[in-house]
Coordinates of C-alpha atoms in Angstrom, one line a residue:
Chain A
A11 CA 0.0 0.0 0.0
Q12 CA 1.1 3.5 -0.7
T13 CA 2.1 5.7 2.2
V14 CA 3.1 9.3 2.6
T15 CA 5.4 10.5 5.4
Q16 CA 5.9 14.0 6.7
S17 CA 8.6 13.8 9.4
Q18 CA 8.3 17.3 10.7
P19 CA 5.1 17.8 12.7
E20 CA 5.9 21.5 13.3
M21 CA 8.3 24.1 11.8
S22 CA 8.9 27.8 12.3
V23 CA 10.5 30.3 10.0
Q24 CA 11.2 34.0 10.2
E25 CA 9.2 36.2 8.0
A26 CA 10.9 36.8 4.6
E27 CA 13.1 33.7 5.0
T28 CA 13.0 30.5 3.1
V29 CA 11.7 27.2 4.5
T30 CA 11.6 23.7 3.2
L31 CA 9.0 21.1 4.2
S32 CA 9.9 17.4 3.8
C33 CA 7.8 14.6 2.4
T34 CA 8.6 11.1 1.4
Y35 CA 6.3 8.5 -0.1
D36 CA 6.3 4.8 -0.8
T37 CA 4.9 3.3 -4.0
S38 CA 5.6 0.6 -6.5
E39 CA 3.8 2.7 -9.2
S40 CA 5.6 4.7 -11.9
D41 CA 2.8 7.0 -12.9
Y42 CA 1.3 9.1 -10.2
Y43 CA 0.7 12.6 -9.0
L44 CA 2.0 14.4 -5.9
F45 CA 0.4 17.4 -4.3
W46 CA 1.0 19.9 -1.5
Y47 CA -2.2 21.3 0.1
K48 CA -2.4 24.2 2.6
Q49 CA -4.9 24.4 5.4
P50 CA -5.0 27.8 7.0
P51 CA -6.9 28.5 10.3
S52 CA -10.0 29.1 8.2
R53 CA -9.9 25.3 7.5
Q54 CA -10.3 25.6 3.8
M55 CA -7.9 23.2 2.1
I56 CA -6.2 24.8 -0.9
L57 CA -4.0 23.2 -3.5
V58 CA -0.6 24.8 -3.4
I59 CA 1.3 22.8 -6.1
R60 CA 1.0 19.7 -8.1
Q61 CA 3.6 17.5 -9.7
E62 CA 3.2 14.7 -12.3
A63 CA 5.7 11.9 -11.8
Y64 CA 6.6 11.5 -15.5
K65 CA 7.6 15.2 -15.7
Q66 CA 11.2 15.6 -14.5
Q67 CA 10.9 19.4 -14.2
N68 CA 10.1 20.6 -10.7
A69 CA 6.8 22.4 -10.4
T70 CA 6.8 26.0 -9.3
E71 CA 3.9 28.4 -8.3
N72 CA 5.2 31.9 -7.5
R73 CA 7.0 31.6 -4.2
F74 CA 6.3 27.9 -3.9
S75 CA 8.5 25.3 -5.6
V76 CA 9.1 21.6 -5.1
N77 CA 12.2 19.4 -5.2
F78 CA 10.9 16.1 -6.7
Q79 CA 13.4 13.2 -6.5
K80 CA 11.6 10.3 -8.1
A81 CA 14.3 7.7 -7.3
A82 CA 14.5 8.7 -3.7
K83 CA 10.7 9.1 -3.5
S84 CA 11.0 12.5 -2.0
F85 CA 8.9 15.5 -2.6
S86 CA 9.8 18.6 -0.6
L87 CA 8.1 22.0 -0.7
K88 CA 10.2 25.2 -0.6
I89 CA 8.5 28.4 0.4
S90 CA 10.6 31.5 -0.4
D91 CA 10.1 35.0 1.1
S92 CA 7.8 33.6 3.8
Q93 CA 4.8 35.7 4.6
L94 CA 2.5 35.8 7.6
G95 CA -0.3 34.4 5.4
D96 CA 1.7 31.3 4.8
A97 CA 1.1 30.1 8.4
A98 CA -0.9 27.0 8.0
M99 CA -1.0 23.2 8.2
Y100 CA 0.6 21.7 5.0
F101 CA -0.2 18.3 3.7
C102 CA 1.8 16.3 1.3
A103 CA -0.4 13.9 -0.8
Y104 CA -0.1 11.2 -3.4
R105 CA -2.4 9.7 -6.0
S106 CA -1.7 6.9 -8.4
R107 CA -2.9 7.6 -11.9
G108 CA -5.2 4.6 -12.0
D109 CA -6.8 5.3 -8.6
D110 CA -9.7 7.5 -7.5
K111 CA -8.4 8.6 -4.1
I112 CA -5.6 10.7 -2.7
I113 CA -3.5 9.5 0.2
F114 CA -2.4 12.3 2.6
G115 CA 0.5 12.6 5.0
K116 CA -0.1 13.6 8.6
G117 CA 0.8 17.3 8.0
T118 CA 3.4 19.8 9.0
R119 CA 2.2 22.9 10.9
L120 CA 4.2 25.9 9.8
H121 CA 4.6 29.0 12.0
I122 CA 5.8 32.3 10.6
L123 CA 7.6 34.5 13.1
P124 CA 7.3 38.3 12.6
Chain B
D29 CA -14.7 28.4 -9.3
V30 CA -15.8 24.9 -8.2
K31 CA -17.6 25.1 -4.9
V32 CA -18.0 22.3 -2.4
T33 CA -20.4 23.3 0.3
Q34 CA -20.8 21.6 3.6
S35 CA -24.1 22.4 5.3
S36 CA -22.7 23.0 8.8
R37 CA -19.5 24.5 10.1
Y38 CA -20.0 23.4 13.7
L39 CA -22.3 20.7 15.0
V40 CA -22.9 19.4 18.5
K41 CA -24.8 16.1 18.9
R42 CA -25.6 13.8 21.7
T43 CA -24.3 10.2 22.0
G44 CA -26.7 7.8 20.2
E45 CA -28.2 10.4 17.9
K46 CA -28.3 9.7 14.1
V47 CA -26.3 12.5 12.4
F48 CA -26.3 13.6 8.8
L49 CA -23.5 15.6 7.3
E50 CA -24.3 17.1 3.9
C51 CA -22.0 18.0 1.1
V52 CA -23.0 19.6 -2.2
Q53 CA -20.7 20.4 -5.2
D54 CA -21.7 22.5 -8.1
M55 CA -19.4 21.5 -11.0
D56 CA -20.6 18.1 -12.1
H57 CA -17.7 16.2 -10.5
E58 CA -18.0 12.4 -10.7
N59 CA -16.0 11.6 -7.5
M60 CA -16.9 12.6 -4.0
F61 CA -15.1 11.8 -0.7
W62 CA -15.5 12.0 3.0
Y63 CA -12.5 12.3 5.2
R64 CA -12.1 12.9 8.9
Q65 CA -9.2 14.9 10.2
D66 CA -7.7 14.4 13.7
P67 CA -4.6 16.0 15.2
G68 CA -1.5 13.9 14.5
L69 CA -3.4 11.5 12.3
G70 CA -3.9 13.6 9.2
L71 CA -6.8 12.9 6.8
R72 CA -8.3 9.5 6.8
L73 CA -10.7 8.4 4.2
I74 CA -14.1 7.2 5.4
Y75 CA -16.1 6.6 2.2
F76 CA -16.0 7.7 -1.4
S77 CA -18.3 7.6 -4.4
Y78 CA -17.5 7.6 -8.1
D79 CA -21.1 7.7 -9.3
V80 CA -24.7 8.1 -8.2
K81 CA -25.7 5.3 -5.9
M82 CA -22.2 3.9 -5.9
K83 CA -20.0 3.9 -2.8
E84 CA -16.7 2.4 -1.7
K85 CA -15.4 2.0 1.8
G86 CA -12.3 3.9 2.7
D87 CA -9.9 3.2 5.5
I88 CA -12.2 3.8 8.5
P89 CA -15.8 3.1 7.5
E90 CA -16.9 1.6 10.8
G91 CA -19.7 3.5 12.4
Y92 CA -20.5 5.4 9.2
S93 CA -22.6 5.1 6.1
V94 CA -23.1 7.3 3.0
S95 CA -25.8 8.2 0.5
R96 CA -25.5 9.6 -3.0
E97 CA -28.9 9.9 -4.6
K98 CA -27.9 12.8 -6.8
K99 CA -24.6 13.5 -8.5
E100 CA -24.1 16.8 -6.7
R101 CA -24.8 15.6 -3.2
F102 CA -22.9 13.2 -0.9
S103 CA -24.1 12.6 2.6
L104 CA -22.3 11.1 5.5
I105 CA -24.4 9.4 8.1
L106 CA -23.4 8.5 11.7
E107 CA -25.9 5.8 12.5
S108 CA -25.5 6.2 16.3
A109 CA -23.0 8.9 17.2
S110 CA -20.3 8.2 19.7
T111 CA -17.8 10.4 21.5
N112 CA -14.9 8.9 19.5
Q113 CA -16.5 10.3 16.3
T114 CA -15.8 13.8 17.6
S115 CA -13.7 15.2 14.8
M116 CA -13.4 17.5 11.8
Y117 CA -15.1 16.1 8.7
L118 CA -14.0 17.2 5.3
C119 CA -15.9 16.6 2.1
A120 CA -14.1 16.8 -1.3
S121 CA -14.9 16.2 -4.9
S122 CA -12.8 15.6 -8.1
L123 CA -13.2 15.5 -11.8
L124 CA -12.4 12.4 -13.8
A125 CA -10.1 13.7 -16.6
E126 CA -6.9 12.8 -18.4
E127 CA -5.2 15.6 -16.6
Y128 CA -5.9 15.3 -12.8
Y129 CA -5.8 18.4 -10.6
G130 CA -6.7 16.9 -7.3
Y131 CA -9.6 17.6 -4.9
T132 CA -11.7 20.6 -4.3
F133 CA -12.5 20.6 -0.6
G134 CA -15.4 22.0 1.4
S135 CA -14.6 24.1 4.5
G136 CA -15.2 21.3 7.0
T137 CA -17.7 20.4 9.7
R138 CA -16.4 20.3 13.2
L139 CA -18.6 17.7 15.0
T140 CA -18.6 17.4 18.7
V141 CA -20.5 14.4 20.2
V142 CA -21.3 14.8 23.9

């Protein structure tokens, strides 16, 4: 069975600094999607970034980028120029192309220090 | 924008009550999902549905049932609420397409069973 592991339950970063959230996953599939979701205090889960496994190029969305290492089964999220609004719970997630459902990690709570 | 609406943001119910959590999406998505979210455990899949009147058990279906009579509506039913079902419940939907963009989530229902 596929699993997603986020080894950092909580992290803190100074405003305007860069922070990296770690994620590893376990799968025997070769074709899949990876996601980072953000859940702010409002509770609304928002898709931050998405990566297709067959694309070697790392996805980027403005200040958010990923480091996708397929062989190592690693998918870290880098947030540059951290802002107070980035404070949230971040979930790493996986979906096999042939499956209907997404598997989530346990989350990393990110604090932004002013 | 796709919207997924959960009927209640907060709910307090008594032990033994039958509880209905409603979820409606407005963009003709085929798949709908119910997760519960607990601190330190992340998101765990309760049930999902890929079509009207179709349902599949997730990882923790015990004590729950679901109903999908119309494509846009997916209901989670707690047959006899218990205190260990106190949790945050998240509904999500997704589109079946060649390019997959993940879930759209509702804003959650925080259920307290007393």
